[in-house]
Coordinates of N, CA and C in Angstrom, one line a residue:
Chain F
X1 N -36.2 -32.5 86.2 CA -37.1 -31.7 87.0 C -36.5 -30.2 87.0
X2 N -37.0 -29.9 86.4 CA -37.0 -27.6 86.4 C -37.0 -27.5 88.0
X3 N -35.9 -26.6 88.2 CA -35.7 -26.2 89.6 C -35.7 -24.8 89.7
X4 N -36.0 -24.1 88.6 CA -36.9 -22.8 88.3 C -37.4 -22.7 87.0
X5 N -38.9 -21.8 87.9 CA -40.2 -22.4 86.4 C -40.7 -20.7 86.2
X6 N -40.6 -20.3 85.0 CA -41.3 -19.0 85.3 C -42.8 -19.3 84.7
X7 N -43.3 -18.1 84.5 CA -44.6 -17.9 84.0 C -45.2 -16.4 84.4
X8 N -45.8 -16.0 82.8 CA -46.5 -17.1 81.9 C -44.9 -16.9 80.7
X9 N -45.4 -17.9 79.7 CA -44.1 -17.9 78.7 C -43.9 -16.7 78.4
X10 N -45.4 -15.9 77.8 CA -44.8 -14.3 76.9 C -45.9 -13.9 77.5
X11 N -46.1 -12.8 77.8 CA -46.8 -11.4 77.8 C -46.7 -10.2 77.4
X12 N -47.8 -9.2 77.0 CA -48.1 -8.1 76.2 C -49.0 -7.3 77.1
X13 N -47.8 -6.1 76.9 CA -48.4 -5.3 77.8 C -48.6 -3.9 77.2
X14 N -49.1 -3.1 77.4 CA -49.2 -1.5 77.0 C -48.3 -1.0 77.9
X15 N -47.9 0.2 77.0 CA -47.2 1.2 77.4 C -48.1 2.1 78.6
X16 N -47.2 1.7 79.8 CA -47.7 2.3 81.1 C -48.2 1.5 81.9
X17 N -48.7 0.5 81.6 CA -49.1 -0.6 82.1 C -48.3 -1.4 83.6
X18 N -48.5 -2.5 83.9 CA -47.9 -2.9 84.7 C -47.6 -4.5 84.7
X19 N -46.1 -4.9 84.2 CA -45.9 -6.4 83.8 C -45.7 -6.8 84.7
X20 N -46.2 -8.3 84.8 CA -45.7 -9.2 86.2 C -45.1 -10.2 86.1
X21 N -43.9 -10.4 85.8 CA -43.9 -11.7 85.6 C -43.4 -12.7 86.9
X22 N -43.5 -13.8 87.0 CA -43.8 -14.7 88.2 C -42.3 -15.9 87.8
X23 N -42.7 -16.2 88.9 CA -40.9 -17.3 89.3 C -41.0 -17.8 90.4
X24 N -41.0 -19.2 90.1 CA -41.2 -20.5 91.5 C -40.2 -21.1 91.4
X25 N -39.5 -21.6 92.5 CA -38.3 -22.8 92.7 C -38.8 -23.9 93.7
X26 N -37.5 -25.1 93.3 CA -37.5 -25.9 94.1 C -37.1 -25.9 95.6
X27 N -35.7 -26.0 95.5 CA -34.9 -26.0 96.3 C -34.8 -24.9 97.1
X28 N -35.1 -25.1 98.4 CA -35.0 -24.3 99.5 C -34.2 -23.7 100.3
X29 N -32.9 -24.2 99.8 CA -31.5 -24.2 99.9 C -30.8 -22.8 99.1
X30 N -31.8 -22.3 97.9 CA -31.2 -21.7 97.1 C -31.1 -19.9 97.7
X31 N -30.5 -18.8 98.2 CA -30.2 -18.0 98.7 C -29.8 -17.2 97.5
X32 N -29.9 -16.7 96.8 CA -29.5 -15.9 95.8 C -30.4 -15.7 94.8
X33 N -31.1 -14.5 94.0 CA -32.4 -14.6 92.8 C -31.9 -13.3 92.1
X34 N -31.6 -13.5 91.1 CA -31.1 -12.6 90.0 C -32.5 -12.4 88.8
X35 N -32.3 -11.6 88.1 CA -33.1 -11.4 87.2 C -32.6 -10.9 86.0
X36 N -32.4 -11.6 84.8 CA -32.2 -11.1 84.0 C -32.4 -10.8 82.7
X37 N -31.9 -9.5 82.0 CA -33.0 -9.5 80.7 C -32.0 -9.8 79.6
X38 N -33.1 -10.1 78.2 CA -31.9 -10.3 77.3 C -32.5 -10.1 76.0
X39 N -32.0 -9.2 74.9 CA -32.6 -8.5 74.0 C -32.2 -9.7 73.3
X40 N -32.7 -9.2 71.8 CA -32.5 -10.4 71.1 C -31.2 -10.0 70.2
X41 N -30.0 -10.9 70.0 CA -29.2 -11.1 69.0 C -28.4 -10.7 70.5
X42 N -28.7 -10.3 71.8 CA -27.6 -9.9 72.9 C -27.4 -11.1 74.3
X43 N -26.2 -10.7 75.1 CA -26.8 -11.7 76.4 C -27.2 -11.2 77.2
X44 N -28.0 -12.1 78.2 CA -28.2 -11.7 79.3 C -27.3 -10.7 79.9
X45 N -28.1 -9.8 81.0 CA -27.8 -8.9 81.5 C -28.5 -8.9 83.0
X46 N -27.5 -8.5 83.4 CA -28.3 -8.4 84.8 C -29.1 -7.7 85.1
X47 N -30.6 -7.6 85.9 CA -31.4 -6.6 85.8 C -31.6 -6.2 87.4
X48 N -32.1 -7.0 88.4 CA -31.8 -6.7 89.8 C -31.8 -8.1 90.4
X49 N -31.7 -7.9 91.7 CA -31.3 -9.5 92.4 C -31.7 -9.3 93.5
X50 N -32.3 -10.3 94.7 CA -32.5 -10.1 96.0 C -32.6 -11.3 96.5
X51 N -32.0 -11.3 98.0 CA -31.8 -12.4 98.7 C -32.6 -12.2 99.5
X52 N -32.8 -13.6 100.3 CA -34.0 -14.5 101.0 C -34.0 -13.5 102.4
X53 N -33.6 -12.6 102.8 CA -33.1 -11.7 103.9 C -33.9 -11.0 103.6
X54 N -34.5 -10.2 102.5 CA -35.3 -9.3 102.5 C -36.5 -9.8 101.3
X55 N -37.9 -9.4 101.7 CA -39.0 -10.2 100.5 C -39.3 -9.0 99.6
X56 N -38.5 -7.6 99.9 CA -38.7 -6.7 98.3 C -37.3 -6.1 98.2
X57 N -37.3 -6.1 96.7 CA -36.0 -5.0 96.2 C -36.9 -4.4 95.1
X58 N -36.2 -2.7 95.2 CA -36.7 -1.8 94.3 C -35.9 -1.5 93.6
X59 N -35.8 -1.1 92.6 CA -34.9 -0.5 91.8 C -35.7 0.5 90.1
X60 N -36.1 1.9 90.7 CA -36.6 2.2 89.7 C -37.6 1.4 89.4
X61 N -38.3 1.4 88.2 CA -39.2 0.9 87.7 C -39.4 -0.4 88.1
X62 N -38.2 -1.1 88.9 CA -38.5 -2.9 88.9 C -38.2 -3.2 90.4
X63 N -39.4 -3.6 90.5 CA -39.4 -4.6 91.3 C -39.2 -6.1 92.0
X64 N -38.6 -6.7 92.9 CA -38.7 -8.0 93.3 C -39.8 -8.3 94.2
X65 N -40.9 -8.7 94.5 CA -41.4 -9.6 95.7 C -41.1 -11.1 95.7
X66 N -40.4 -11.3 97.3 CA -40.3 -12.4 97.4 C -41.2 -13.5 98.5
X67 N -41.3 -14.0 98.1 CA -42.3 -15.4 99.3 C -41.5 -16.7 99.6
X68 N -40.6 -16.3 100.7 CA -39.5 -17.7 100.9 C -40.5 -18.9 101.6
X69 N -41.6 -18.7 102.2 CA -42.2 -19.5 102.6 C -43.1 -20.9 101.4
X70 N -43.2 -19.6 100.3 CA -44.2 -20.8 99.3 C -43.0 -20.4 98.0
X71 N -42.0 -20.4 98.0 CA -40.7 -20.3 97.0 C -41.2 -19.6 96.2
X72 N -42.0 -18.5 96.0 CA -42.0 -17.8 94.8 C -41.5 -16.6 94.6
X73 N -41.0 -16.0 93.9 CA -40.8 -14.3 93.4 C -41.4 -13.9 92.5
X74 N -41.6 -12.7 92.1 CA -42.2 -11.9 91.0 C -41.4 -10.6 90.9
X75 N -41.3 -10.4 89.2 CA -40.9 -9.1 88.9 C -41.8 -8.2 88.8
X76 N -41.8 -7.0 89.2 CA -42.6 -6.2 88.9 C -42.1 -5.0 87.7
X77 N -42.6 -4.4 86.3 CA -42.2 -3.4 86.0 C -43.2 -2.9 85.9
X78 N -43.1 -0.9 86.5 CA -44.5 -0.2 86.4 C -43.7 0.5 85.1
X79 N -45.4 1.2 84.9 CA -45.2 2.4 83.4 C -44.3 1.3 82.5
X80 N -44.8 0.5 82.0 CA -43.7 -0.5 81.5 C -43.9 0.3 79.6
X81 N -42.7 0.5 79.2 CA -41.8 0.9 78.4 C -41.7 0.5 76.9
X82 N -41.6 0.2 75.5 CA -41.7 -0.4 74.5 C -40.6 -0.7 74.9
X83 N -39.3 -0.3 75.2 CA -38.1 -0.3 75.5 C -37.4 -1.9 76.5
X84 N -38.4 -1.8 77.2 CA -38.5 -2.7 78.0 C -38.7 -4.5 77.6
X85 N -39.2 -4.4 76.3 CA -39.7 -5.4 75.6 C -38.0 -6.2 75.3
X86 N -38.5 -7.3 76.0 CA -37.1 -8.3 76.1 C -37.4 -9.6 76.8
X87 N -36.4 -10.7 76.7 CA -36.8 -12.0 77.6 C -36.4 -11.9 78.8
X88 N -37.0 -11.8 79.5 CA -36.8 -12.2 81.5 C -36.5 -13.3 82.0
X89 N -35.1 -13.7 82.6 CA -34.9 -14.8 83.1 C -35.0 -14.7 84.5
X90 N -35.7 -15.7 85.6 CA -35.1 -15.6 86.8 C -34.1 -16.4 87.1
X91 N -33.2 -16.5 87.7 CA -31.9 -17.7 88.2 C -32.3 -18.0 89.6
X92 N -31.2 -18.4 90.0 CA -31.0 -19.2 91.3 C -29.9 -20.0 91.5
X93 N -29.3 -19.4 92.7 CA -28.0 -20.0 93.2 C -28.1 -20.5 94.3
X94 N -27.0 -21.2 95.1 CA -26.5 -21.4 96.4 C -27.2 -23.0 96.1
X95 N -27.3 -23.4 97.9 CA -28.3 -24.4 98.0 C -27.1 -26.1 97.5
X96 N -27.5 -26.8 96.8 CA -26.2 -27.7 96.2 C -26.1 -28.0 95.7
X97 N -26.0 -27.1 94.5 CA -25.1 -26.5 93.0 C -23.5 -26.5 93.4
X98 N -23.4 -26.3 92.1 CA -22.2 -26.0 92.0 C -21.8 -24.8 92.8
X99 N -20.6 -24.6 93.4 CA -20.5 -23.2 94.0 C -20.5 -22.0 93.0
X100 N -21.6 -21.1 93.2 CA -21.4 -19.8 92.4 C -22.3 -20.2 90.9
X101 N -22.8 -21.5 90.7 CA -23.9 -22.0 89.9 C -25.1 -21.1 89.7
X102 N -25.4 -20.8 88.7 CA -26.8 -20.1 88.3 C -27.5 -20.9 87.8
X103 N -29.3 -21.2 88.6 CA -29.4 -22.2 87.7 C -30.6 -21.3 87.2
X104 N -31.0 -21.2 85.9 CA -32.1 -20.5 84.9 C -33.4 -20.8 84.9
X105 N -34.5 -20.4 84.9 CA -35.9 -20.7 84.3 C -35.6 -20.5 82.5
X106 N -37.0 -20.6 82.2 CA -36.9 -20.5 80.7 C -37.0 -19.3 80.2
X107 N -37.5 -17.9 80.6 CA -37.7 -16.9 80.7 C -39.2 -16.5 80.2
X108 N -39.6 -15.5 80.4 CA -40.3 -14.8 80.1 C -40.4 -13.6 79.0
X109 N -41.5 -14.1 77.5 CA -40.9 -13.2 76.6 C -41.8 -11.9 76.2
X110 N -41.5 -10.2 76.6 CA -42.3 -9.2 77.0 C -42.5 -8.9 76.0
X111 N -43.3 -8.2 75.9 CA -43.7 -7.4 74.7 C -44.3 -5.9 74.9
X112 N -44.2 -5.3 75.1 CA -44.6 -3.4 75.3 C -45.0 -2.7 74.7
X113 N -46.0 -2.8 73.8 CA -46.9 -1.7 72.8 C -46.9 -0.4 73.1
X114 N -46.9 0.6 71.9 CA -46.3 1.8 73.0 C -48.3 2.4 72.3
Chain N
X10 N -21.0 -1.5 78.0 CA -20.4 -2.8 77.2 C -19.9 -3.5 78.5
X11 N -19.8 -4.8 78.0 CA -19.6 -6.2 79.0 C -18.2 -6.0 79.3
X12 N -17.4 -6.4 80.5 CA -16.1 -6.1 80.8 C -15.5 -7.5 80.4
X13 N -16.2 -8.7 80.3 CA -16.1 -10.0 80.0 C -16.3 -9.9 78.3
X14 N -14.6 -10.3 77.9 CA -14.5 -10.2 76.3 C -14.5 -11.6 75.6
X15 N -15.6 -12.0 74.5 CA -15.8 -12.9 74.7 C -15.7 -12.9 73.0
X16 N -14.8 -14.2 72.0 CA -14.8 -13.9 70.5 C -14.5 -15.5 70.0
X17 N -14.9 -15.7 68.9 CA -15.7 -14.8 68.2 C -17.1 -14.7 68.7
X18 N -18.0 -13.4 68.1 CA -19.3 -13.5 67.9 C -19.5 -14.8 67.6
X19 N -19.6 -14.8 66.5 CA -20.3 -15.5 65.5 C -19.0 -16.9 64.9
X20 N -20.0 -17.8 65.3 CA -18.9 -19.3 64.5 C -19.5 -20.4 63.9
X21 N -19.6 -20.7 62.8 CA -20.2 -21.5 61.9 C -18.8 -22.6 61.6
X22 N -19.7 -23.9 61.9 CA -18.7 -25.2 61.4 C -19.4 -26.5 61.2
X23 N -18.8 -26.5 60.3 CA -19.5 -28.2 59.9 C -19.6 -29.0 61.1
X24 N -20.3 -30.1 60.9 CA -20.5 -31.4 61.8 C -19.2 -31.9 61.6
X25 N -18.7 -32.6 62.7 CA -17.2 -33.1 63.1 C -16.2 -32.0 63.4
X26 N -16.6 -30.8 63.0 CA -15.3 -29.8 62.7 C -14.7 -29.7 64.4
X27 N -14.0 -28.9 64.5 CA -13.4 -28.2 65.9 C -14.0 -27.2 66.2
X28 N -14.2 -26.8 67.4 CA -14.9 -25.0 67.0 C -14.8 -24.7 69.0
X29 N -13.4 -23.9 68.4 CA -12.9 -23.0 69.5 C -13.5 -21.8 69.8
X30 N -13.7 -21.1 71.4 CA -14.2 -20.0 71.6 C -13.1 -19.6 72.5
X31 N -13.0 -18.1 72.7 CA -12.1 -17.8 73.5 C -13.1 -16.2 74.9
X32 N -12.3 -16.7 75.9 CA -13.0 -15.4 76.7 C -12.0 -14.9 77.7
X33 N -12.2 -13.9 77.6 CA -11.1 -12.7 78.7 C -12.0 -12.2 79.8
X34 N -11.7 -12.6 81.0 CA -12.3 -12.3 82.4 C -12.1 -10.9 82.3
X35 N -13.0 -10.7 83.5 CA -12.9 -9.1 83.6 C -11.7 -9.2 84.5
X36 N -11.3 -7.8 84.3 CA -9.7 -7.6 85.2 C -9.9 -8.2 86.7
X37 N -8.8 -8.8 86.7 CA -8.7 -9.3 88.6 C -9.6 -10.2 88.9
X38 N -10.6 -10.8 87.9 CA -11.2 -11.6 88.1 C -11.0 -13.5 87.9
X39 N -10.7 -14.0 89.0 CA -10.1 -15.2 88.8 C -11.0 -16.3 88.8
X40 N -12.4 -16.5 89.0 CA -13.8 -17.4 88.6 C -14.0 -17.0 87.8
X41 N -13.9 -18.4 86.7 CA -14.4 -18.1 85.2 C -16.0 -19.4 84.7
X42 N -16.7 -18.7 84.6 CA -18.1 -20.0 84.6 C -18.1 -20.0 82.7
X43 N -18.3 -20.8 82.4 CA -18.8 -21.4 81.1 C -20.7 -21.6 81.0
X44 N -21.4 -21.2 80.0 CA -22.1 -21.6 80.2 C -22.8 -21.9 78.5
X45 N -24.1 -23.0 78.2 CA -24.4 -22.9 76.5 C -25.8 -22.6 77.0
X46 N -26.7 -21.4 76.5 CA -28.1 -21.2 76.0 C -28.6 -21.7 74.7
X47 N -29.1 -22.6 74.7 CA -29.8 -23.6 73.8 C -31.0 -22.5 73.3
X48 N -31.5 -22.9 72.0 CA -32.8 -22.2 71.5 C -33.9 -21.9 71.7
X49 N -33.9 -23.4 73.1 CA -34.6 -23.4 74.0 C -34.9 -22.6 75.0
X50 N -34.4 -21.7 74.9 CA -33.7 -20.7 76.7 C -33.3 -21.9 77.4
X51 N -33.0 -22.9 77.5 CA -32.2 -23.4 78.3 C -31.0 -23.4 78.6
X52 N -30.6 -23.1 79.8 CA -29.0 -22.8 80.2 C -28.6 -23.9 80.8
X53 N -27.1 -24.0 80.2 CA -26.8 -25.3 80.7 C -25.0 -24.4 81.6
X54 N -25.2 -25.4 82.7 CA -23.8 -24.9 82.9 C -22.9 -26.0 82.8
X55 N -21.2 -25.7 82.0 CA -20.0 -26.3 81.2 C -19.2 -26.4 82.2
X56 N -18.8 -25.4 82.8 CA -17.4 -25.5 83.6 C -17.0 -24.3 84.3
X57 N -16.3 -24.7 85.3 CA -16.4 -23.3 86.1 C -14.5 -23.6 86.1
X58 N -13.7 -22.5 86.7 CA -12.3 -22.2 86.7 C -12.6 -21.3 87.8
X59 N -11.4 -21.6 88.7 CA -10.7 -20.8 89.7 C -8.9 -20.6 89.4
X60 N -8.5 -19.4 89.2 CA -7.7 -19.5 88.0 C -7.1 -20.4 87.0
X61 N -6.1 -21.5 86.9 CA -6.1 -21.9 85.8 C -6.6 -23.6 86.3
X62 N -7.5 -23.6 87.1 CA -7.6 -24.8 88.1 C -9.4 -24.9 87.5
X63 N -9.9 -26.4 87.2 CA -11.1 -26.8 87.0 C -11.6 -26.8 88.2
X64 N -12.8 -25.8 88.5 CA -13.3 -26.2 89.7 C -14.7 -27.5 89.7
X65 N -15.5 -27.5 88.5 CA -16.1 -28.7 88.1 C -16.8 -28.5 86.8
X66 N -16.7 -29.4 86.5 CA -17.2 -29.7 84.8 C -18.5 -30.5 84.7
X67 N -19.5 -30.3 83.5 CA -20.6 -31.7 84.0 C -19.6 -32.8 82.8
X68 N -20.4 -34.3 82.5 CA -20.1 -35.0 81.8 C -19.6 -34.4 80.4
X69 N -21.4 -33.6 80.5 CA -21.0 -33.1 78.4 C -19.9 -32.7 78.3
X70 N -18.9 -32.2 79.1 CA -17.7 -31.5 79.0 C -16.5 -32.0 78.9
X71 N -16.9 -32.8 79.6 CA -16.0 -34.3 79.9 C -15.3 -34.6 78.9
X72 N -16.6 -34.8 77.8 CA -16.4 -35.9 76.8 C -16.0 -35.1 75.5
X73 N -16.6 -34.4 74.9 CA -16.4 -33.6 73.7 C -15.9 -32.5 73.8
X74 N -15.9 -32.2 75.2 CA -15.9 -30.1 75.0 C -14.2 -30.4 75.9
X75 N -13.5 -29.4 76.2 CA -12.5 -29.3 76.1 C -11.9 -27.6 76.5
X76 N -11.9 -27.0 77.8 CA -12.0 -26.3 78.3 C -10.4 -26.0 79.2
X77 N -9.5 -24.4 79.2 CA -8.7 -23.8 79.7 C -8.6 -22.7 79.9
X78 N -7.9 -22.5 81.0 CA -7.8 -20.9 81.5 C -6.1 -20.6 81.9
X79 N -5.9 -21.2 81.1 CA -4.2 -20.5 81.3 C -3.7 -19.1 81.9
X80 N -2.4 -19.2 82.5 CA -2.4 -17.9 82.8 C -1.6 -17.0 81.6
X81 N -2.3 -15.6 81.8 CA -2.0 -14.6 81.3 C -2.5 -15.1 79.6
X82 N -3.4 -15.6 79.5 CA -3.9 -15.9 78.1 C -5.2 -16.0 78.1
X83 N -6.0 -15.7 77.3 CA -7.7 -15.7 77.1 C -8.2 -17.1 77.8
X84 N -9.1 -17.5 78.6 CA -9.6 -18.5 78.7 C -10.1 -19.0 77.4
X85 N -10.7 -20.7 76.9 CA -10.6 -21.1 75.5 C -12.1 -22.4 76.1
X86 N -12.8 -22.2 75.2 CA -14.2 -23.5 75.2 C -13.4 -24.2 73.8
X87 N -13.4 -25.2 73.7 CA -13.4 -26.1 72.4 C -14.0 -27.3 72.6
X88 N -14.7 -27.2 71.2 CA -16.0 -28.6 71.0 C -14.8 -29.4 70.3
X89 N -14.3 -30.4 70.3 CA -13.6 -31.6 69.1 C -14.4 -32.2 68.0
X90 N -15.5 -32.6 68.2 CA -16.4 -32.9 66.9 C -17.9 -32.7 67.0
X91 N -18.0 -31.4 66.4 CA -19.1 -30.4 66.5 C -20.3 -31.2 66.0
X92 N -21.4 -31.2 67.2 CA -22.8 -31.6 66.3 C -23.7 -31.1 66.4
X93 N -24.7 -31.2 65.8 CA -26.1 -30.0 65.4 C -26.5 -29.5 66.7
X94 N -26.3 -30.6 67.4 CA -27.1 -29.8 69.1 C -26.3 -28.7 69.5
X95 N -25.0 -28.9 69.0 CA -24.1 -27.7 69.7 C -24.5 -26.8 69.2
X96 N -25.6 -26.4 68.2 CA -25.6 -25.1 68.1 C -26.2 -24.4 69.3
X97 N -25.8 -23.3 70.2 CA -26.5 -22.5 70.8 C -25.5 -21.3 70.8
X98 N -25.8 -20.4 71.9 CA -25.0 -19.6 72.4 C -24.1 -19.9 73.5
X99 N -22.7 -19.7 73.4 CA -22.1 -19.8 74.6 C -21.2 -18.5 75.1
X100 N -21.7 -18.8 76.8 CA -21.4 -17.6 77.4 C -20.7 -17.3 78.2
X101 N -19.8 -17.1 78.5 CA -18.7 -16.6 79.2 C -19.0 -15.3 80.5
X102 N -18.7 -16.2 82.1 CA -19.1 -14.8 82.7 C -17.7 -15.3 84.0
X103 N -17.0 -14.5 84.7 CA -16.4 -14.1 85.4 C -16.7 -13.4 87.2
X104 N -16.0 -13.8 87.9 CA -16.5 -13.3 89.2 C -15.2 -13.0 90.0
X105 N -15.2 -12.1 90.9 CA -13.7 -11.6 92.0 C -14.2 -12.9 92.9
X106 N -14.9 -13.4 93.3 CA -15.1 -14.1 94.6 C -15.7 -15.4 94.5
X107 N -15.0 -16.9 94.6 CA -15.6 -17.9 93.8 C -17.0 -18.0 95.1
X108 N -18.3 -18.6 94.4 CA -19.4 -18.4 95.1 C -20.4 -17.3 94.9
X109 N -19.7 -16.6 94.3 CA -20.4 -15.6 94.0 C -21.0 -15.4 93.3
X110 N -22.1 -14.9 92.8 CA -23.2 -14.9 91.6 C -23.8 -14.2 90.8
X111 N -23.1 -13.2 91.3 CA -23.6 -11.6 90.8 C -22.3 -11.3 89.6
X112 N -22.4 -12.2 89.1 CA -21.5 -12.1 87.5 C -22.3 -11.5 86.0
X113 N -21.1 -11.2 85.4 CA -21.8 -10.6 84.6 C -21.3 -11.3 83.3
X114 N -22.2 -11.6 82.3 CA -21.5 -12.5 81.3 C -21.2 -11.5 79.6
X115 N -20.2 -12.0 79.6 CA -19.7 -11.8 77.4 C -20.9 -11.7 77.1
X116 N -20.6 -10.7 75.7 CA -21.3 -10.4 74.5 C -22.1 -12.4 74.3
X117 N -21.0 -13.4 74.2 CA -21.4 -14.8 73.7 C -20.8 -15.0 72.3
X118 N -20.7 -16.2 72.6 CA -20.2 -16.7 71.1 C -21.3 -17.2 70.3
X119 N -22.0 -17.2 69.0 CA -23.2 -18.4 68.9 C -23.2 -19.2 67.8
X120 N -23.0 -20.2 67.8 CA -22.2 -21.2 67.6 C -23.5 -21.7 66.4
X121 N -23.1 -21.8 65.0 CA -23.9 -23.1 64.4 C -23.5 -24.0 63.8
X122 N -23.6 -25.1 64.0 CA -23.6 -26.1 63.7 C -23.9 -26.5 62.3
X123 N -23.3 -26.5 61.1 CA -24.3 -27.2 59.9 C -24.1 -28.3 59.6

């Protein structure tokens, strides 16, 4: 059973546009939501993270909303970028993992037409 | 660039062969996570290290793979008899504080299998 599911698999977006991509979990236990991007031939990279303490993090162009009540988050990028075009993972820690465990969705694969 | 030094890139080996990876924590950092991204985007997590100490391994690691963190020496992944599933990428990420999750992972080794 997938204990983080993103969606949708890939999306295409125009340059300036506004990508969403979405992220549901299981476990309710999990305290920790990273986001990560990852070009191709590179790794993952961190992109922003927010905990169940607060339901938005900003950062520049990206955003987090969170919904600890119905387990979902979403990324938000505005004016989104050709640059930006990369796979989006969401994670998830804490909860009864391993200590310090990330566990992955499958990602999200962008695409940004300029 | 990643402060988590992770080599080789690139490793091609026959079915049965051995196929060693090696990774260097970031400075002062004594949590070391293992992890393989399959072609699937699936992440799998290998093994975690609190310095040269297994903090937990799953089975697959158990049995074929073969994992150390010695002191004052590169941490080391080794497969003993390499098979086609092993191909993916493996990633190497590092943390100051075990629990923590805001790690940042290696370039990756990516491993094929022929």
């Amino acid at each position: 059973q997938q204990q983080v599911r993103q969606s949708p698999q890939s999306l295409t977006v125009w340059e300036g546009e506004t990508a969403i991509l979405n992220c549901s979990y299981e476990d309710s236990t999990f305290d920790y939501f990273p986001w990560y991007w990852q070009f191709p031939r590179e790794s993952p990279a961190l992109l922003i993270a927010i905990r169940p303490v607060s339901n938005k993090k900003e950062d520049g162009r990206f955003t987090i909303f969170f919904n600890k009540r119905e387990k979902k988050l979403s990324l938000h990028i505005t004016d989104s970028q050709p640059g930006d075009s990369a796979t989006y993972f969401c994670a998830a820690s804490g909860g009864t993992q391993v200590v310090g465990q990330l566990t992955f969705g499958r990602g999200t694969r962008l695409q940004v037409y300029a | 660039n990643s402060k988590v030094i992770q080599t080789p890139r690139y490793l091609v080996k026959g079915q049965g062969q051995k196929a060693k990876m090696r990774c260097i924590p970031e400075k002062g950092h004594p949590v070391v996570f293992w992890y393989q991204q399959n072609k699937n985007n699936e992440f799998k997590f290998l093994i975690n290290f609190q310095n040269q100490e297994v903090l937990q391994q799953i089975d697959m690691t158990e049995k074929r793979f073969s994992a150390e963190c010695p002191s004052n020496s590169p941490c080391s992944l080794e497969i003993q008899s390499s098979e086609a599933g092993d191909s993916a990428l493996y990633l190497c990420a590092s943390s100051l504080i075990r629990g923590h999750s805001d790690y940042t992972f290696g370039s990756g080794t990516r491993l094929l299998v022929i």
